PDB file of C-alpha atoms in Angstrom:
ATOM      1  CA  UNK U  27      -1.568   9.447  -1.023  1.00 64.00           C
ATOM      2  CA  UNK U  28       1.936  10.458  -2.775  1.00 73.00           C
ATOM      3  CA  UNK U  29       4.591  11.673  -0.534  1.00 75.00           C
ATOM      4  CA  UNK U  30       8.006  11.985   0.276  1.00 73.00           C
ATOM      5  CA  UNK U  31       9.723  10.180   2.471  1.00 73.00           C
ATOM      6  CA  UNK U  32      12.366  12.612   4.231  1.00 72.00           C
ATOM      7  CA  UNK U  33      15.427  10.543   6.054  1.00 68.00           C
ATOM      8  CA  UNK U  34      18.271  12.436   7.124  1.00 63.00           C
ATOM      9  CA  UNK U  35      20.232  11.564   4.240  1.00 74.00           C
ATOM     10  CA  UNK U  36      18.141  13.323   1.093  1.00 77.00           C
ATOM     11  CA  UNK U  37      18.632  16.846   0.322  1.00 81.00           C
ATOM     12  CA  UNK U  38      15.489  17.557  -1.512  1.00 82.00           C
ATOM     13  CA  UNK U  39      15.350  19.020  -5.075  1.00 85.00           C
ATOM     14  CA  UNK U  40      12.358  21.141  -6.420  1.00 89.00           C
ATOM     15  CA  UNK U  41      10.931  18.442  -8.035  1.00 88.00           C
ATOM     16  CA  UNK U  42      10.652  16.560  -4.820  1.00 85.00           C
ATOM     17  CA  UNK U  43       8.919  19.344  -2.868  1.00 85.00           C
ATOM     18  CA  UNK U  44       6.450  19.790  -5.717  1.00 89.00           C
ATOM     19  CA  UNK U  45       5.560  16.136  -5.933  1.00 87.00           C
ATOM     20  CA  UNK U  46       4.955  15.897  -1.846  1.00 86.00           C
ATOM     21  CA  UNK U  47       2.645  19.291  -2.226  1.00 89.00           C
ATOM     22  CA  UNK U  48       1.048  17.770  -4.789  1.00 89.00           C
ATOM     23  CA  UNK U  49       0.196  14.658  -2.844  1.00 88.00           C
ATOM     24  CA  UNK U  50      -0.721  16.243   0.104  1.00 89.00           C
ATOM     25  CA  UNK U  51      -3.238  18.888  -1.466  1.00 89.00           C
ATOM     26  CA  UNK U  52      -4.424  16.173  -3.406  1.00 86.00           C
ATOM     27  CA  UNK U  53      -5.157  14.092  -0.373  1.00 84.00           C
ATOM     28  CA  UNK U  54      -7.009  16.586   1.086  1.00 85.00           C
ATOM     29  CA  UNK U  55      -9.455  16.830  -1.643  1.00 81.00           C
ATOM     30  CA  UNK U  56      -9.619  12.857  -1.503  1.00 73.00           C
ATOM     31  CA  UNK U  57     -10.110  13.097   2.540  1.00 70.00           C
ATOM     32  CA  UNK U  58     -12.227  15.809   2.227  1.00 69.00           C
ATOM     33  CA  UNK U  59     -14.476  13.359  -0.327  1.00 64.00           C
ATOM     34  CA  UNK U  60     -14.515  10.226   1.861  1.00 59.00           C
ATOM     35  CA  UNK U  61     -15.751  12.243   4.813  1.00 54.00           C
ATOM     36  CA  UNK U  62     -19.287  12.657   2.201  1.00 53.00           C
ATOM     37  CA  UNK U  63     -19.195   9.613   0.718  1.00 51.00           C
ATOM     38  CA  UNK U  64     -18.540   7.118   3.881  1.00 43.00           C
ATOM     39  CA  UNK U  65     -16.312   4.342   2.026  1.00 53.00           C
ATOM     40  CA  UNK U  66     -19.379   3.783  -0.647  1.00 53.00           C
ATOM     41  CA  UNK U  67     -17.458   2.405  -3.515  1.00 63.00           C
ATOM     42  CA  UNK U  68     -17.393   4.487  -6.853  1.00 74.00           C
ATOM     43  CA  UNK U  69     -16.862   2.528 -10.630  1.00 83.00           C
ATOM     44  CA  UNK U  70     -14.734  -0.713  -9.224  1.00 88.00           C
ATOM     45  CA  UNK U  71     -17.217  -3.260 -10.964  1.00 90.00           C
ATOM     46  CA  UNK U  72     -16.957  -6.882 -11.509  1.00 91.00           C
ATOM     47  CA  UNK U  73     -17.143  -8.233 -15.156  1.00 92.00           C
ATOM     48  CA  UNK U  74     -16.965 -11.091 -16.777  1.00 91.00           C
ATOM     49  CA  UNK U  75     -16.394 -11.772 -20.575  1.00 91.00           C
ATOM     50  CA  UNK U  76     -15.580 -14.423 -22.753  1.00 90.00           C
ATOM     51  CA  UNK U  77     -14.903 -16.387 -19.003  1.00 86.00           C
ATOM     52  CA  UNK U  78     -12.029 -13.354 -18.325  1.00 91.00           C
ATOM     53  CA  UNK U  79     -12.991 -11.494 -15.026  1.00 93.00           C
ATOM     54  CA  UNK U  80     -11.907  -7.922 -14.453  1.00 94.00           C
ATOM     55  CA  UNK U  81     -12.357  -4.835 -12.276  1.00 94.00           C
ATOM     56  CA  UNK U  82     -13.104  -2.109 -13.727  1.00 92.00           C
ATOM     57  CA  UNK U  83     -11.398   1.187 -12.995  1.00 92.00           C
ATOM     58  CA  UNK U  84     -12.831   3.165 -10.330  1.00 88.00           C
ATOM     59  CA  UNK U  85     -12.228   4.384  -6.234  1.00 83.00           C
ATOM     60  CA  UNK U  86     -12.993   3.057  -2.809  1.00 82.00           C
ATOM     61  CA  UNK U  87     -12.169   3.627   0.509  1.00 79.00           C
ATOM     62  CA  UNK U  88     -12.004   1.045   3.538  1.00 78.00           C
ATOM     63  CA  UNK U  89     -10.808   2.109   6.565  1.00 76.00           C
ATOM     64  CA  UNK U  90      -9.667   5.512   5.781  1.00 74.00           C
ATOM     65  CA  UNK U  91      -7.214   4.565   3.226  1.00 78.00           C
ATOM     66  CA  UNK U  92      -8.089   5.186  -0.656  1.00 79.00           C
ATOM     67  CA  UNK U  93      -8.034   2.201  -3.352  1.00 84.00           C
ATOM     68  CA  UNK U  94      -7.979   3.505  -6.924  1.00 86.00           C
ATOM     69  CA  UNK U  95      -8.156   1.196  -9.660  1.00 89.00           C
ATOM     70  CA  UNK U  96      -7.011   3.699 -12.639  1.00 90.00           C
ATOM     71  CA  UNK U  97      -7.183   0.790 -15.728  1.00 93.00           C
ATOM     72  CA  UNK U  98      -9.270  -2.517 -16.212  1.00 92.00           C
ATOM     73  CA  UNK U  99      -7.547  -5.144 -13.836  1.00 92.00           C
ATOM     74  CA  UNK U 100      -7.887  -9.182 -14.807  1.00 92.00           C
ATOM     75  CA  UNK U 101      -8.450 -11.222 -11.733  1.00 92.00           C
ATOM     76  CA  UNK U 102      -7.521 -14.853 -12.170  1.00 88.00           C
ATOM     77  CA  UNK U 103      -9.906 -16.836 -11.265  1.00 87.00           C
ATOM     78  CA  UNK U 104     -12.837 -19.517 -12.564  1.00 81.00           C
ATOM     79  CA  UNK U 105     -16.522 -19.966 -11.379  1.00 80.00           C
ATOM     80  CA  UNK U 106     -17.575 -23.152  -9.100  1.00 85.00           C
ATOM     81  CA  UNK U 107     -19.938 -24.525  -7.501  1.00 87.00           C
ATOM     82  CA  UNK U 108     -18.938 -22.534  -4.149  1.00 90.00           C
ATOM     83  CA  UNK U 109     -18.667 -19.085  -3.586  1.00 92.00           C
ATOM     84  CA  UNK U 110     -15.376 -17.067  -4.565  1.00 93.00           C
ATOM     85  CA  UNK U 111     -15.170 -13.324  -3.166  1.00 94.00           C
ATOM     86  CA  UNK U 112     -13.224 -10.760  -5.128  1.00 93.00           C
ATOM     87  CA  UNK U 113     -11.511  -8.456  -2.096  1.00 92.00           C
ATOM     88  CA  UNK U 114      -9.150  -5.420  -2.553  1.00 90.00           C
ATOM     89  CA  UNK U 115      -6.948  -4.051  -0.108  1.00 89.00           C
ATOM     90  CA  UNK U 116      -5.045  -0.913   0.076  1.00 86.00           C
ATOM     91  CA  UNK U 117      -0.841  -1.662  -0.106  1.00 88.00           C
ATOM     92  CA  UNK U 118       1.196   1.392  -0.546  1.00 87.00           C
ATOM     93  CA  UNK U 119       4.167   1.643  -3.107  1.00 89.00           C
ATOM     94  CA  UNK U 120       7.393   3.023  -2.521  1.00 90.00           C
ATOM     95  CA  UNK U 121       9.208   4.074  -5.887  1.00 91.00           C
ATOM     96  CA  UNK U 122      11.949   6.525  -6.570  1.00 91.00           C
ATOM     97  CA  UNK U 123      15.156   5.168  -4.851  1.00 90.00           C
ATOM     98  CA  UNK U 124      17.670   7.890  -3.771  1.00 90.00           C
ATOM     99  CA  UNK U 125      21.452   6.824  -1.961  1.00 89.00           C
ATOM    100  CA  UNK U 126      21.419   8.489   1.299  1.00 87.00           C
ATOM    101  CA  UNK U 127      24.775  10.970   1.189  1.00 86.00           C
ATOM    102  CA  UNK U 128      27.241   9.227   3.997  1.00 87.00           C
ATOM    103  CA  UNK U 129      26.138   6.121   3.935  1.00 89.00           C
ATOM    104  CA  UNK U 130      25.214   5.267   0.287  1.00 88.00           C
ATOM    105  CA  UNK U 131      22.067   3.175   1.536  1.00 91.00           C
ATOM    106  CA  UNK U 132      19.457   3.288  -1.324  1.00 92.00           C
ATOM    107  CA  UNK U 133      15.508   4.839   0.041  1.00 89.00           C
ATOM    108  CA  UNK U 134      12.442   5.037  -1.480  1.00 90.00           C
ATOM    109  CA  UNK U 135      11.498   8.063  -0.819  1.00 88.00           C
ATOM    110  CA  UNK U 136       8.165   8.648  -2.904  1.00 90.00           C
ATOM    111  CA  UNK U 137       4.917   6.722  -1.412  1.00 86.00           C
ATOM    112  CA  UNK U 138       2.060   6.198  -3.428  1.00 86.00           C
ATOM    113  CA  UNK U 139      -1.582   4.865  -3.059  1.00 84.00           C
ATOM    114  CA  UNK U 140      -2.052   0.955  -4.332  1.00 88.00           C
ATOM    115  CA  UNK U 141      -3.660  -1.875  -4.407  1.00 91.00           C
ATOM    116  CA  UNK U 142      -3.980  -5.904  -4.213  1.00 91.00           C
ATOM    117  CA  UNK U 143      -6.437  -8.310  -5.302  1.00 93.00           C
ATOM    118  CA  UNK U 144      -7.318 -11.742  -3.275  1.00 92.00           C
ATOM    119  CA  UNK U 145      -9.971 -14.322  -4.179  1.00 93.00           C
ATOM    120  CA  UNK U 146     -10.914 -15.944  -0.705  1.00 93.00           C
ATOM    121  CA  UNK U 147     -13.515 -18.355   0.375  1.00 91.00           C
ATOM    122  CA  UNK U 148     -15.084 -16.248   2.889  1.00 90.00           C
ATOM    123  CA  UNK U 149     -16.720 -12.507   2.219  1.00 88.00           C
ATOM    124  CA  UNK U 150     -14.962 -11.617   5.704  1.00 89.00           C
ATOM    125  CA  UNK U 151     -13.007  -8.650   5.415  1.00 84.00           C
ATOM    126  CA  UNK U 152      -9.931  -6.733   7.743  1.00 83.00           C
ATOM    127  CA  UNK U 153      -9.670  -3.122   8.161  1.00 76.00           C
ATOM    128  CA  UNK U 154      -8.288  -1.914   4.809  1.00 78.00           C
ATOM    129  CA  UNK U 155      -9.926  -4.039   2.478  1.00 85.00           C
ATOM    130  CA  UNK U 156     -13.134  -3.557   0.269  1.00 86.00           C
ATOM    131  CA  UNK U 157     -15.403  -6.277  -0.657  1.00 87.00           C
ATOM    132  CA  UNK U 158     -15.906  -6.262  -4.510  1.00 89.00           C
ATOM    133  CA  UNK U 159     -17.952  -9.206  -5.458  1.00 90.00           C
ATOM    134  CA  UNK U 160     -18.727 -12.603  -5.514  1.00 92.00           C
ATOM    135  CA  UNK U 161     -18.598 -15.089  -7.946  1.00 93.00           C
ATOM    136  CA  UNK U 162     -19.624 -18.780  -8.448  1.00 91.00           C
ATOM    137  CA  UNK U 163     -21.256 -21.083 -11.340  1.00 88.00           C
ATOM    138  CA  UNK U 164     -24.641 -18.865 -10.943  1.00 88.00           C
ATOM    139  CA  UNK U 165     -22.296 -15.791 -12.218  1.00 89.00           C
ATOM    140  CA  UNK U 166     -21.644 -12.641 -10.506  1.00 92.00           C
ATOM    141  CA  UNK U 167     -22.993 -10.988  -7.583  1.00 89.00           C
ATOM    142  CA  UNK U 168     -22.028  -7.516  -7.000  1.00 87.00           C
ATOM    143  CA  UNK U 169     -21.272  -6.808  -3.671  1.00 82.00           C
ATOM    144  CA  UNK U 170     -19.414  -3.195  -3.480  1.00 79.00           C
ATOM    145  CA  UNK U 171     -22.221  -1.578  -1.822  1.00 58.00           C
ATOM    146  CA  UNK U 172     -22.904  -4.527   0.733  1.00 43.00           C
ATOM    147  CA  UNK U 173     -22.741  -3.077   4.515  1.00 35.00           C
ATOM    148  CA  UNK U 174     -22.767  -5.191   7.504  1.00 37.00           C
TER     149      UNK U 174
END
């Protein structure tokens, strides 16, 4: 979800007021989606070509918290023997740095929705990530949909 993030320092502009009621109307919408979809995993798939694995762009949710994927992402890794699985997990990003006005500290005050990719050796998961798929020298097993 974008938003701002007010500290007593920032004296907020127009621009900053429209960008957290943006994010916050937005996130209803995307709230208001989860509640009917129950974390299934839209788009997000696992390809494989010419031995280069991406995800492709899509949305998930795990535990409440939205993972979109907006372009093709390349995860580095190779297929074995054992079992790899392909887990994302939501990580939100702070951009747009603004000096507080006494004591010239630098904030991010902007908060966006993101995203990291592991390769494990285990298909456990934590609260906040979203099982993707699994790969190995057999080739690719989907797993977005898998529910334990």
């Amino acid at each position: 979800m974008q938003k701002l993030k007010y500290f007593s320092g920032i004296k907020p502009t127009v621009e900053d007021l429209e960008f957290d009621q943006d994010g916050r109307e937005n996130a209803i919408l995307d709230r208001q989606r989860e509640m009917f979809t129950g974390g299934v995993v839209t788009g997000l798939q696992l390809v494989e070509v010419d031995g280069i694995y991406t995800i492709q762009p899509g949305v998930g949710y795990a535990a409440g918290q939205r993972i979109e994927v907006s372009e093709a992402t390349e995860v580095a890794i190779s297929a074995t023997e054992q079992p790899s699985y392909i887990i994302l997990k939501h990580q939100p990003i702070l951009s747009h740095p603004v000096q507080h006005f006494v004591t010239g500290e630098t904030h991010d005050i902007y908060q966006s929705d993101g995203f990291t990719v592991s390769v494990r050796d285990s298909d456990e998961v934590a609260a906040g990530e979203l099982l993707i798929g699994e790969i190995s020298s057999a080739g690719i097993t989907d797993r977005r949909s898998f529910v334990r």
